[in-house]
């Protein structure tokens, strides 16, 4: 017997009882031998403790980045990092305060945001309209889908020279490149979401007399919404990426302009500030999509409050 | 093939379903072989058969889900289906699922609520379908069918995916709904006890043909304690190729 045992049960066999229909049921234990079983209390032994964490989850997740920055600062102070190639976090923060104080960062950020938002609006509209046309009609599919597939296969940034040839070197090619990237992301995901709406639901809807209009508004579009939001998330990522490429072309203002200026004047600290700004914008975009998902896809949660 | 003529001459003959010489094949495999069936209005028919016997195919033909068949079929214009899975739209509320395909008027919504009350779920009218249990979801599917006040109710193994206790409760609910609304019912099932409990007439389908046509004339309430229940059960199981010793 192990010392783990906390209690001991004496098990004795039960006398065989004749069942109501007269047939005897065999006893569980055939012998009269007394068995000592090793018993433990499952509520105290080896059970997983169901306690709430003392520190909130988001704070716990912050620990990793904070530790990384601290390590970076320590390595900078000890001189392991060359300040000419890797400025200390404190230096980067000071620079950030400087470009914010002078209003320089805000001006460039505003120019870039305007481009991204306009490109996003145009691209989302085009992507959604094309996905609806291709997803809802056979003719639309024939006309649109193959073209979009070819477009999808070409790296979007390879279009930049063509866009410059078409639109010049002003705002238009920059917005067009962003819109193109967004258009393709939204189209690919929304189109496949429309085509993958559960056929058994569509069949059921038809048997209940759902007409074409209600089928589209009540079944297909809500069913494709999760796919559209996946497309939107990817579109936001490609929009920021496209922005960096677009702003390498003659940008009087914008984060890309600020970046190339910093490169020109060896302001590595400004480049680090801009990397931080890009990270913040990316995280903000993800948060926006998460917010939309929570608002629009409430039905996906397994349990509601009611 | 059209199931819905503008003016059915068969209304006068007092039939809810008339299927004549229906043959359906997938390639070389004949699923329904010269199958004929008449159902009277308010008749409750159970269609038993092993898997692949063609019973679900026949239901899909009656439900206008599978039109590519030979033969003639007449069914009421007003009919409704309950599938084995609830097939509720997860993004529509329970009530909106029930009134799917109907004009969204105040009267229809009220009727939907009344029907939900009949299946005991009026309190869940605004809930999302994903928050329902399997039995509740199937009750909503039943309400979605009954709200149309169908002349023919098609049930495609509607309780097959439910646990045994829920299934017993669903049998009671279906019987109550049937007695109140009296539609003709075609219940496709592989559960022999379910068929005997609920149906007026049981058909066994073997290789696309009716191999047994057994009226059920047991007194209500039907139960396993009735010796004739056991006799019919044995007969059906033998027909289905199960040795019920």
Short mmCIF file of C-alpha atoms in Angstrom, two decimals:
data_model
loop_
_atom_site.label_atom_id
_atom_site.label_comp_id
_atom_site.label_asym_id
_atom_site.label_seq_id
_atom_site.Cartn_x
_atom_site.Cartn_y
_atom_site.Cartn_z
CA UNK A 1 0.00 0.00 0.00
CA UNK A 2 1.41 3.40 -0.94
CA UNK A 3 1.53 6.23 1.58
CA UNK A 4 -0.66 8.29 -0.81
CA UNK A 5 -3.73 6.48 0.41
CA UNK A 6 -5.97 8.75 2.42
CA UNK A 7 -8.78 6.40 3.25
CA UNK A 8 -9.47 2.75 3.11
CA UNK A 9 -12.67 1.07 2.13
CA UNK A 10 -13.62 -2.39 3.17
CA UNK A 11 -15.49 -3.99 0.29
CA UNK A 12 -17.59 -7.03 0.92
CA UNK A 13 -19.51 -8.97 -1.69
CA UNK A 14 -23.26 -8.63 -1.87
CA UNK A 15 -25.32 -11.76 -1.61
CA UNK A 16 -26.72 -12.77 -4.98
CA UNK A 17 -30.32 -11.54 -5.20
CA UNK A 18 -32.86 -13.35 -7.32
CA UNK A 19 -34.27 -10.94 -9.90
CA UNK A 20 -38.02 -10.38 -10.20
CA UNK A 21 -38.33 -12.78 -13.11
CA UNK A 22 -36.70 -15.52 -11.13
CA UNK A 23 -33.30 -15.60 -12.82
CA UNK A 24 -30.39 -15.12 -10.47
CA UNK A 25 -27.93 -12.29 -11.10
CA UNK A 26 -24.33 -13.27 -10.58
CA UNK A 27 -22.67 -11.50 -7.64
CA UNK A 28 -20.10 -8.88 -8.51
CA UNK A 29 -17.50 -10.48 -6.28
CA UNK A 30 -17.57 -14.20 -6.25
CA UNK A 31 -15.42 -14.77 -3.18
CA UNK A 32 -15.86 -13.59 0.36
CA UNK A 33 -12.28 -12.27 0.40
CA UNK A 34 -11.99 -8.79 1.95
CA UNK A 35 -10.28 -6.37 -0.49
CA UNK A 36 -8.43 -3.25 0.64
CA UNK A 37 -8.54 -0.70 -2.16
CA UNK A 38 -6.18 2.25 -2.33
CA UNK A 39 -8.53 5.27 -2.34
CA UNK A 40 -7.76 8.95 -2.75
CA UNK A 41 -9.85 12.11 -2.62
CA UNK A 42 -10.03 13.38 -6.26
CA UNK A 43 -10.97 16.92 -5.14
CA UNK A 44 -7.63 17.44 -3.41
CA UNK A 45 -5.25 15.04 -5.10
CA UNK A 46 -3.82 15.96 -8.47
CA UNK A 47 -6.90 17.97 -9.47
CA UNK A 48 -6.25 20.98 -11.69
CA UNK A 49 -6.88 24.05 -9.52
CA UNK A 50 -9.63 26.18 -11.05
CA UNK A 51 -8.46 29.59 -9.89
CA UNK A 52 -8.63 32.90 -11.71
CA UNK A 53 -5.26 34.45 -12.56
CA UNK A 54 -4.36 37.32 -10.23
CA UNK A 55 -2.98 39.39 -13.12
CA UNK A 56 -5.33 40.14 -16.07
CA UNK A 57 -4.56 38.27 -19.26
CA UNK A 58 -3.73 41.37 -21.36
CA UNK A 59 -1.22 42.53 -18.76
CA UNK A 60 0.41 39.10 -18.83
CA UNK A 61 0.71 39.30 -22.60
CA UNK A 62 2.38 42.70 -22.28
CA UNK A 63 5.19 41.14 -20.25
CA UNK A 64 6.99 39.79 -23.33
CA UNK A 65 7.35 43.09 -25.26
CA UNK A 66 8.18 45.04 -22.07
CA UNK A 67 10.94 42.59 -21.16
CA UNK A 68 12.31 42.77 -24.70
CA UNK A 69 12.51 46.57 -24.59
CA UNK A 70 14.17 46.44 -21.14
CA UNK A 71 16.76 43.98 -22.44
CA UNK A 72 17.34 46.24 -25.46
CA UNK A 73 17.89 49.24 -23.13
CA UNK A 74 20.33 47.25 -20.98
CA UNK A 75 22.29 46.09 -24.01
CA UNK A 76 22.43 49.70 -25.28
CA UNK A 77 23.70 51.08 -21.96
CA UNK A 78 26.38 48.42 -21.67
CA UNK A 79 27.54 49.40 -25.16
CA UNK A 80 26.85 46.04 -26.78
CA UNK A 81 24.56 47.79 -29.30
CA UNK A 82 26.22 50.47 -31.44
CA UNK A 83 24.03 53.62 -31.08
CA UNK A 84 24.76 54.50 -34.73
CA UNK A 85 22.94 51.33 -35.92
CA UNK A 86 20.68 50.55 -32.95
CA UNK A 87 19.60 53.51 -30.83
CA UNK A 88 18.50 52.85 -27.25
CA UNK A 89 14.74 52.79 -26.53
CA UNK A 90 15.08 55.98 -24.50
CA UNK A 91 16.69 57.74 -27.50
CA UNK A 92 13.88 56.52 -29.76
CA UNK A 93 11.29 57.83 -27.28
CA UNK A 94 13.03 61.22 -27.16
CA UNK A 95 13.07 61.41 -30.96
CA UNK A 96 9.39 60.44 -31.02
CA UNK A 97 8.59 63.26 -28.60
CA UNK A 98 10.59 65.63 -30.83
CA UNK A 99 8.84 64.79 -34.14
CA UNK A 100 5.49 64.84 -32.35
CA UNK A 101 6.23 68.19 -30.70
CA UNK A 102 7.20 69.82 -34.00
CA UNK A 103 4.07 68.41 -35.66
CA UNK A 104 6.22 66.75 -38.32
CA UNK A 105 5.01 63.21 -37.59
CA UNK A 106 1.33 64.25 -37.51
CA UNK A 107 1.56 65.94 -40.91
CA UNK A 108 3.17 62.92 -42.55
CA UNK A 109 0.81 60.51 -40.77
CA UNK A 110 -2.18 62.49 -41.98
CA UNK A 111 -1.00 62.36 -45.60
CA UNK A 112 -0.46 58.60 -45.38
CA UNK A 113 -3.76 57.95 -43.58
CA UNK A 114 -5.65 59.88 -46.26
CA UNK A 115 -4.08 57.71 -49.00
CA UNK A 116 -4.78 54.46 -47.15
CA UNK A 117 -8.38 55.37 -46.31
CA UNK A 118 -9.16 56.44 -49.88
CA UNK A 119 -7.49 53.35 -51.33
CA UNK A 120 -9.30 51.19 -48.80
CA UNK A 121 -12.68 52.70 -49.68
CA UNK A 122 -12.19 52.31 -53.44
CA UNK A 123 -10.69 48.81 -53.15
CA UNK A 124 -13.35 47.55 -50.75
CA UNK A 125 -16.15 48.84 -52.97
CA UNK A 126 -14.62 47.31 -56.11
CA UNK A 127 -13.82 44.01 -54.38
CA UNK A 128 -17.29 43.67 -52.89
CA UNK A 129 -19.11 44.52 -56.12
CA UNK A 130 -16.98 42.10 -58.15
CA UNK A 131 -17.37 39.34 -55.54
CA UNK A 132 -21.15 39.76 -55.54
CA UNK A 133 -21.33 39.75 -59.33
CA UNK A 134 -19.11 36.68 -59.64
CA UNK A 135 -20.58 34.88 -56.62
CA UNK A 136 -24.23 35.36 -57.46
CA UNK A 137 -24.36 34.79 -61.20
CA UNK A 138 -22.78 32.29 -63.53
CA UNK A 139 -22.16 35.00 -66.11
CA UNK A 140 -20.50 37.24 -63.59
CA UNK A 141 -18.25 34.35 -62.61
CA UNK A 142 -17.30 33.68 -66.24
CA UNK A 143 -16.47 37.33 -66.88
CA UNK A 144 -14.75 38.25 -63.64
CA UNK A 145 -13.27 35.33 -61.76
CA UNK A 146 -10.58 34.23 -64.23
CA UNK A 147 -9.40 37.83 -64.61
CA UNK A 148 -9.17 38.26 -60.86
CA UNK A 149 -7.24 35.02 -60.54
CA UNK A 150 -4.65 36.28 -63.03
CA UNK A 151 -4.49 39.61 -61.20
CA UNK A 152 -4.07 37.74 -57.90
CA UNK A 153 -1.16 35.76 -59.33
CA UNK A 154 0.86 38.89 -60.17
CA UNK A 155 2.71 40.48 -57.22
CA UNK A 156 0.71 43.70 -56.76
CA UNK A 157 3.77 45.96 -56.51
CA UNK A 158 4.90 44.94 -59.98
CA UNK A 159 1.99 47.08 -61.22
CA UNK A 160 3.57 50.25 -59.86
CA UNK A 161 5.41 51.22 -63.10
CA UNK A 162 2.19 50.71 -65.07
CA UNK A 163 0.21 52.78 -62.60
CA UNK A 164 2.79 55.57 -62.85
CA UNK A 165 2.57 55.43 -66.65
CA UNK A 166 -1.21 55.68 -66.45
CA UNK A 167 -1.68 58.13 -63.62
CA UNK A 168 1.57 60.15 -63.47
CA UNK A 169 3.51 60.67 -60.28
CA UNK A 170 0.91 62.50 -58.19
CA UNK A 171 -1.49 61.07 -55.61
CA UNK A 172 -3.37 58.88 -58.11
CA UNK A 173 -0.88 56.00 -58.60
CA UNK A 174 -0.32 55.79 -54.83
CA UNK A 175 -4.02 55.50 -54.07
CA UNK A 176 -4.46 53.17 -57.07
CA UNK A 177 -1.78 50.76 -55.81
CA UNK A 178 -3.41 50.59 -52.37
CA UNK A 179 -6.86 50.19 -53.92
CA UNK A 180 -5.57 47.39 -56.17
CA UNK A 181 -4.12 45.45 -53.23
CA UNK A 182 -7.31 45.91 -51.20
CA UNK A 183 -9.56 45.05 -54.16
CA UNK A 184 -7.88 41.67 -54.69
CA UNK A 185 -7.85 40.69 -51.00
CA UNK A 186 -11.52 41.59 -50.54
CA UNK A 187 -12.55 39.93 -53.81
CA UNK A 188 -10.75 36.60 -53.27
CA UNK A 189 -12.11 36.10 -49.75
CA UNK A 190 -15.64 37.41 -50.29
CA UNK A 191 -16.12 35.49 -53.53
CA UNK A 192 -15.05 32.18 -51.99
CA UNK A 193 -17.19 32.91 -48.90
CA UNK A 194 -20.26 33.44 -51.09
CA UNK A 195 -19.55 30.24 -53.00
CA UNK A 196 -19.00 28.30 -49.77
CA UNK A 197 -22.23 29.26 -48.02
CA UNK A 198 -23.59 25.96 -46.70
CA UNK A 199 -25.53 24.42 -49.61
CA UNK A 200 -27.82 22.52 -47.22
CA UNK A 201 -28.97 25.86 -45.73
CA UNK A 202 -29.63 27.25 -49.20
CA UNK A 203 -31.60 24.12 -50.06
CA UNK A 204 -33.62 24.38 -46.84
CA UNK A 205 -34.33 28.05 -47.52
CA UNK A 206 -35.59 27.23 -51.01
CA UNK A 207 -38.01 24.60 -49.68
CA UNK A 208 -39.47 27.24 -47.38
CA UNK A 209 -40.30 29.49 -50.28
CA UNK A 210 -37.41 31.91 -49.91
CA UNK A 211 -37.18 33.96 -53.12
CA UNK A 212 -34.03 35.20 -54.79
CA UNK A 213 -33.96 38.57 -53.06
CA UNK A 214 -34.44 37.13 -49.56
CA UNK A 215 -31.99 34.34 -50.37
CA UNK A 216 -29.30 36.93 -51.09
CA UNK A 217 -30.04 39.33 -48.22
CA UNK A 218 -30.92 36.82 -45.50
CA UNK A 219 -28.85 33.74 -46.33
CA UNK A 220 -25.95 34.36 -48.71
CA UNK A 221 -24.72 37.79 -47.58
CA UNK A 222 -24.83 37.07 -43.82
CA UNK A 223 -23.27 33.67 -44.52
CA UNK A 224 -20.44 35.30 -46.46
CA UNK A 225 -19.82 38.06 -43.92
CA UNK A 226 -17.18 36.14 -41.90
CA UNK A 227 -15.22 35.57 -45.12
CA UNK A 228 -15.53 39.26 -46.04
CA UNK A 229 -14.08 40.25 -42.67
CA UNK A 230 -11.16 37.86 -43.16
CA UNK A 231 -10.65 39.60 -46.50
CA UNK A 232 -10.81 43.00 -44.79
CA UNK A 233 -8.13 41.99 -42.29
CA UNK A 234 -5.81 40.87 -45.10
CA UNK A 235 -6.74 43.99 -47.09
CA UNK A 236 -5.67 46.27 -44.22
CA UNK A 237 -2.32 44.46 -43.99
CA UNK A 238 -1.76 44.77 -47.76
CA UNK A 239 -2.89 48.42 -47.68
CA UNK A 240 -0.09 49.39 -45.27
CA UNK A 241 2.39 47.34 -47.27
CA UNK A 242 1.26 48.98 -50.52
CA UNK A 243 1.58 52.38 -48.86
CA UNK A 244 5.30 51.85 -48.20
CA UNK A 245 5.87 50.94 -51.86
CA UNK A 246 3.65 53.73 -53.15
CA UNK A 247 5.40 56.41 -51.10
CA UNK A 248 8.77 55.56 -52.60
CA UNK A 249 7.44 57.47 -55.65
CA UNK A 250 7.82 61.24 -55.36
CA UNK A 251 5.85 61.72 -52.15
CA UNK A 252 5.86 65.32 -50.90
CA UNK A 253 4.48 64.07 -47.57
CA UNK A 254 3.76 60.77 -45.89
CA UNK A 255 5.40 58.23 -43.64
CA UNK A 256 7.32 56.88 -46.65
CA UNK A 257 8.73 60.35 -47.36
CA UNK A 258 9.74 60.71 -43.72
CA UNK A 259 11.41 57.30 -43.92
CA UNK A 260 13.44 58.11 -47.04
CA UNK A 261 14.47 61.48 -45.56
CA UNK A 262 15.64 59.74 -42.41
CA UNK A 263 17.59 57.26 -44.52
CA UNK A 264 19.14 60.14 -46.41
CA UNK A 265 20.33 61.91 -43.25
CA UNK A 266 21.29 58.73 -41.35
CA UNK A 267 18.60 59.35 -38.72
CA UNK A 268 18.32 55.73 -37.62
CA UNK A 269 16.38 56.90 -34.52
CA UNK A 270 13.63 58.38 -36.75
CA UNK A 271 13.48 55.12 -38.70
CA UNK A 272 12.88 53.27 -35.42
CA UNK A 273 10.12 55.74 -34.51
CA UNK A 274 8.50 55.07 -37.89
CA UNK A 275 8.74 51.31 -37.39
CA UNK A 276 6.88 51.84 -34.12
CA UNK A 277 4.24 53.93 -35.93
CA UNK A 278 3.76 51.19 -38.56
CA UNK A 279 3.42 48.61 -35.77
CA UNK A 280 0.83 50.77 -34.01
CA UNK A 281 -1.16 51.28 -37.22
CA UNK A 282 -1.10 47.55 -37.95
CA UNK A 283 -2.29 46.67 -34.46
CA UNK A 284 -4.99 49.34 -34.67
CA UNK A 285 -6.20 47.87 -37.97
CA UNK A 286 -6.46 44.41 -36.40
CA UNK A 287 -8.34 45.85 -33.44
CA UNK A 288 -10.77 47.54 -35.83
CA UNK A 289 -11.52 44.24 -37.60
CA UNK A 290 -11.90 42.46 -34.25
CA UNK A 291 -14.36 45.15 -33.19
CA UNK A 292 -16.35 44.70 -36.41
CA UNK A 293 -16.35 40.93 -35.93
CA UNK A 294 -17.65 41.25 -32.40
CA UNK A 295 -20.38 43.63 -33.54
CA UNK A 296 -21.46 41.86 -36.73
CA UNK A 297 -20.85 38.21 -35.91
CA UNK A 298 -22.49 38.02 -32.48
CA UNK A 299 -24.34 34.92 -33.66
CA UNK A 300 -21.08 32.97 -33.87
CA UNK A 301 -20.57 32.98 -30.13
CA UNK A 302 -21.59 29.64 -28.72
CA UNK A 303 -23.53 31.06 -25.78
CA UNK A 304 -25.24 34.38 -25.29
CA UNK A 305 -25.96 36.13 -22.02
CA UNK A 306 -29.64 35.20 -22.01
CA UNK B 1 -41.09 17.58 -64.00
CA UNK B 2 -43.59 19.90 -62.36
CA UNK B 3 -45.22 18.97 -59.09
CA UNK B 4 -47.43 21.99 -58.86
CA UNK B 5 -50.09 22.31 -61.55
CA UNK B 6 -52.20 25.45 -61.36
CA UNK B 7 -55.36 23.44 -60.80
CA UNK B 8 -54.94 19.94 -59.49
CA UNK B 9 -57.68 17.56 -60.66
CA UNK B 10 -56.70 15.28 -57.81
CA UNK B 11 -58.16 17.55 -55.18
CA UNK B 12 -61.52 15.96 -55.96
CA UNK B 13 -60.22 12.46 -55.44
CA UNK B 14 -59.30 13.20 -51.87
CA UNK B 15 -55.60 12.46 -52.02
CA UNK B 16 -52.72 14.32 -50.39
CA UNK B 17 -50.02 12.46 -52.32
CA UNK B 18 -50.25 10.52 -55.53
CA UNK B 19 -47.02 9.00 -56.80
CA UNK B 20 -47.24 6.75 -59.85
CA UNK B 21 -44.47 4.55 -61.24
CA UNK B 22 -41.68 6.71 -59.90
CA UNK B 23 -38.26 5.53 -61.05
CA UNK B 24 -35.03 7.21 -60.05
CA UNK B 25 -31.54 6.06 -60.94
CA UNK B 26 -28.10 7.44 -60.25
CA UNK B 27 -26.16 6.07 -63.20
CA UNK B 28 -26.64 2.30 -63.10
CA UNK B 29 -27.93 2.24 -59.54
CA UNK B 30 -31.73 2.21 -59.42
CA UNK B 31 -32.84 3.90 -56.18
CA UNK B 32 -36.59 3.96 -56.78
CA UNK B 33 -37.95 1.21 -58.96
CA UNK B 34 -41.46 1.81 -60.33
CA UNK B 35 -42.57 3.08 -56.94
CA UNK B 36 -46.21 4.07 -56.38
CA UNK B 37 -47.85 5.50 -53.27
CA UNK B 38 -51.18 7.18 -52.45
CA UNK B 39 -51.65 9.09 -49.21
CA UNK B 40 -54.98 10.40 -47.95
CA UNK B 41 -55.18 13.85 -46.35
CA UNK B 42 -54.23 13.64 -42.66
CA UNK B 43 -52.78 10.16 -43.11
CA UNK B 44 -49.59 9.47 -41.15
CA UNK B 45 -47.33 7.16 -43.16
CA UNK B 46 -43.95 5.92 -41.98
CA UNK B 47 -41.43 4.83 -44.58
CA UNK B 48 -38.95 2.31 -43.20
CA UNK B 49 -35.95 0.96 -44.95
CA UNK B 50 -32.30 0.16 -44.59
CA UNK B 51 -29.83 2.85 -45.52
CA UNK B 52 -29.65 3.16 -49.29
CA UNK B 53 -33.15 1.73 -49.74
CA UNK B 54 -34.33 4.92 -51.46
CA UNK B 55 -36.58 6.22 -48.67
CA UNK B 56 -34.90 9.61 -48.38
CA UNK B 57 -34.78 9.92 -52.16
CA UNK B 58 -38.55 9.48 -52.33
CA UNK B 59 -39.03 12.17 -49.67
CA UNK B 60 -36.77 14.51 -51.64
CA UNK B 61 -38.86 13.86 -54.76
CA UNK B 62 -42.05 14.78 -52.86
CA UNK B 63 -40.30 17.87 -51.49
CA UNK B 64 -39.35 19.02 -55.01
CA UNK B 65 -35.67 18.75 -54.05
CA UNK B 66 -34.98 16.07 -56.61
CA UNK B 67 -36.94 16.59 -59.80
CA UNK B 68 -34.99 14.37 -62.15
CA UNK B 69 -37.25 11.27 -62.01
CA UNK B 70 -39.50 9.25 -64.25
CA UNK B 71 -43.16 8.88 -63.37
CA UNK B 72 -45.91 11.18 -62.13
CA UNK B 73 -46.13 12.85 -58.75
CA UNK B 74 -48.78 15.11 -57.21
CA UNK B 75 -48.27 16.79 -53.88
CA UNK B 76 -50.07 19.68 -52.14
CA UNK B 77 -48.72 23.12 -52.89
CA UNK B 78 -48.57 23.75 -49.13
CA UNK B 79 -45.96 21.39 -47.75
CA UNK B 80 -43.00 21.62 -45.41
CA UNK B 81 -39.90 19.60 -44.63
CA UNK B 82 -38.01 18.84 -41.43
CA UNK B 83 -34.53 17.48 -42.14
CA UNK B 84 -32.36 15.29 -39.95
CA UNK B 85 -30.23 18.35 -39.12
CA UNK B 86 -32.16 21.43 -37.98
CA UNK B 87 -30.69 23.55 -40.84
CA UNK B 88 -31.39 26.81 -39.02
CA UNK B 89 -29.68 29.94 -40.33
CA UNK B 90 -27.20 30.70 -37.51
CA UNK B 91 -27.26 34.46 -38.23
CA UNK B 92 -31.05 34.79 -37.97
CA UNK B 93 -32.97 34.81 -34.70
CA UNK B 94 -35.08 31.78 -33.80
CA UNK B 95 -38.29 33.64 -34.71
CA UNK B 96 -36.85 34.90 -38.01
CA UNK B 97 -35.87 31.30 -38.83
CA UNK B 98 -39.43 30.16 -38.18
CA UNK B 99 -40.91 32.84 -40.46
CA UNK B 100 -38.30 32.33 -43.19
CA UNK B 101 -39.70 32.85 -46.66
CA UNK B 102 -42.93 34.41 -45.38
CA UNK B 103 -43.81 38.12 -45.69
CA UNK B 104 -42.48 39.78 -42.53
CA UNK B 105 -45.75 41.25 -41.33
CA UNK B 106 -47.01 41.69 -37.78
CA UNK B 107 -49.53 38.88 -38.32
CA UNK B 108 -46.86 36.45 -39.54
CA UNK B 109 -44.62 37.29 -36.58
CA UNK B 110 -47.48 36.71 -34.17
CA UNK B 111 -48.27 33.41 -35.86
CA UNK B 112 -44.56 32.51 -35.59
CA UNK B 113 -44.62 33.25 -31.87
CA UNK B 114 -47.77 31.18 -31.41
CA UNK B 115 -46.14 28.27 -33.23
CA UNK B 116 -42.99 28.63 -31.13
CA UNK B 117 -45.23 28.47 -28.07
CA UNK B 118 -46.69 25.22 -29.41
CA UNK B 119 -43.22 23.66 -29.34
CA UNK B 120 -42.50 25.30 -25.96
CA UNK B 121 -39.86 27.76 -27.16
CA UNK B 122 -41.56 31.17 -27.24
CA UNK B 123 -39.08 32.40 -24.63
CA UNK B 124 -36.20 31.71 -27.08
CA UNK B 125 -37.74 33.67 -29.96
CA UNK B 126 -34.91 36.25 -29.98
CA UNK B 127 -32.07 33.79 -29.27
CA UNK B 128 -29.38 32.82 -31.77
CA UNK B 129 -29.78 29.22 -33.01
CA UNK B 130 -26.26 28.28 -31.83
CA UNK B 131 -27.37 28.78 -28.24
CA UNK B 132 -30.00 26.04 -28.54
CA UNK B 133 -29.56 22.39 -27.63
CA UNK B 134 -29.98 19.76 -30.35
CA UNK B 135 -33.54 18.98 -29.24
CA UNK B 136 -34.49 22.67 -29.05
CA UNK B 137 -33.07 23.34 -32.51
CA UNK B 138 -35.11 20.48 -33.94
CA UNK B 139 -38.23 21.85 -32.22
CA UNK B 140 -37.57 25.18 -33.97
CA UNK B 141 -37.26 23.27 -37.26
CA UNK B 142 -40.62 21.65 -36.48
CA UNK B 143 -42.14 25.08 -35.73
CA UNK B 144 -40.69 26.43 -39.00
CA UNK B 145 -42.55 23.65 -40.82
CA UNK B 146 -45.83 23.92 -38.86
CA UNK B 147 -46.09 27.71 -39.15
CA UNK B 148 -46.87 27.18 -42.83
CA UNK B 149 -49.91 25.07 -41.85
CA UNK B 150 -48.82 22.39 -44.34
CA UNK B 151 -51.14 19.92 -46.01
CA UNK B 152 -48.16 17.59 -46.28
CA UNK B 153 -45.42 17.37 -43.67
CA UNK B 154 -42.26 15.62 -44.83
CA UNK B 155 -40.00 14.36 -42.02
CA UNK B 156 -36.59 13.04 -43.07
CA UNK B 157 -35.31 11.11 -40.04
CA UNK B 158 -36.01 14.18 -37.93
CA UNK B 159 -35.08 12.61 -34.60
CA UNK B 160 -32.19 10.45 -35.81
CA UNK B 161 -29.50 12.69 -34.34
CA UNK B 162 -31.15 13.19 -30.94
CA UNK B 163 -30.46 11.33 -27.71
CA UNK B 164 -32.96 8.66 -26.62
CA UNK B 165 -34.70 10.73 -23.93
CA UNK B 166 -35.08 13.79 -26.14
CA UNK B 167 -36.42 11.55 -28.88
CA UNK B 168 -39.20 10.26 -26.60
CA UNK B 169 -40.24 13.85 -25.80
CA UNK B 170 -40.15 14.75 -29.50
CA UNK B 171 -42.46 11.82 -30.30
CA UNK B 172 -44.99 13.23 -27.84
CA UNK B 173 -44.63 16.72 -29.29
CA UNK B 174 -45.01 15.52 -32.87
CA UNK B 175 -48.10 13.50 -31.96
CA UNK B 176 -49.67 16.55 -30.29
CA UNK B 177 -48.89 18.80 -33.27
CA UNK B 178 -50.25 16.19 -35.67
CA UNK B 179 -53.49 15.80 -33.74
CA UNK B 180 -54.02 19.56 -33.62
CA UNK B 181 -53.21 20.37 -37.26
CA UNK B 182 -53.88 17.06 -39.02
CA UNK B 183 -51.51 17.36 -41.99
CA UNK B 184 -50.67 14.32 -44.06
CA UNK B 185 -47.30 13.15 -42.75
CA UNK B 186 -44.58 11.13 -44.43
CA UNK B 187 -42.03 10.09 -41.82
CA UNK B 188 -38.85 8.58 -43.18
CA UNK B 189 -37.07 6.68 -40.43
CA UNK B 190 -35.00 3.62 -39.65
CA UNK B 191 -36.43 3.38 -36.13
CA UNK B 192 -39.05 0.61 -36.11
CA UNK B 193 -40.45 1.59 -32.67
CA UNK B 194 -40.82 5.21 -33.75
CA UNK B 195 -42.75 4.12 -36.84
CA UNK B 196 -45.14 1.90 -34.84
CA UNK B 197 -45.67 4.57 -32.17
CA UNK B 198 -46.59 7.33 -34.59
CA UNK B 199 -47.86 6.06 -37.94
CA UNK B 200 -51.24 4.93 -39.30
CA UNK B 201 -49.50 2.89 -41.95
CA UNK B 202 -45.95 1.60 -42.29
CA UNK B 203 -44.23 0.90 -45.58
CA UNK B 204 -41.00 -1.02 -45.83
CA UNK B 205 -38.88 -0.05 -48.80
CA UNK B 206 -36.49 -2.66 -50.15
CA UNK B 207 -34.38 -2.01 -53.23
CA UNK B 208 -36.59 0.86 -54.38
CA UNK B 209 -39.88 -1.02 -54.06
CA UNK B 210 -42.47 -1.39 -51.32
CA UNK B 211 -41.91 -4.83 -49.86
CA UNK B 212 -44.39 -4.50 -46.99
CA UNK B 213 -47.47 -2.32 -46.48
CA UNK B 214 -48.70 -2.68 -42.90
CA UNK B 215 -51.56 -0.68 -41.41
CA UNK B 216 -51.07 -0.01 -37.70
CA UNK B 217 -54.35 -0.59 -35.88
CA UNK B 218 -53.17 -0.44 -32.31
CA UNK B 219 -55.26 1.36 -29.69
CA UNK B 220 -53.89 4.57 -28.25
CA UNK B 221 -51.82 5.02 -26.22
CA UNK B 222 -49.50 2.70 -28.07
CA UNK B 223 -46.87 1.02 -25.97
CA UNK B 224 -44.43 -1.81 -25.87
CA UNK B 225 -46.65 -3.61 -23.37
CA UNK B 226 -49.20 -4.30 -26.13
CA UNK B 227 -48.42 -7.81 -27.43
CA UNK B 228 -49.51 -6.78 -30.93
CA UNK B 229 -46.86 -4.03 -30.81
CA UNK B 230 -44.26 -6.74 -30.33
CA UNK B 231 -45.70 -8.87 -33.12
CA UNK B 232 -45.67 -5.98 -35.60
CA UNK B 233 -42.18 -5.02 -34.46
CA UNK B 234 -40.90 -8.55 -35.16
CA UNK B 235 -42.59 -8.61 -38.54
CA UNK B 236 -41.04 -5.29 -39.57
CA UNK B 237 -37.60 -6.22 -38.31
CA UNK B 238 -37.73 -9.51 -40.20
CA UNK B 239 -38.72 -7.60 -43.34
CA UNK B 240 -35.75 -5.30 -42.76
CA UNK B 241 -33.46 -8.30 -42.51
CA UNK B 242 -32.83 -8.05 -38.78
CA UNK B 243 -33.12 -11.33 -36.89
CA UNK B 244 -35.18 -10.26 -33.87
CA UNK B 245 -35.14 -13.46 -31.92
#
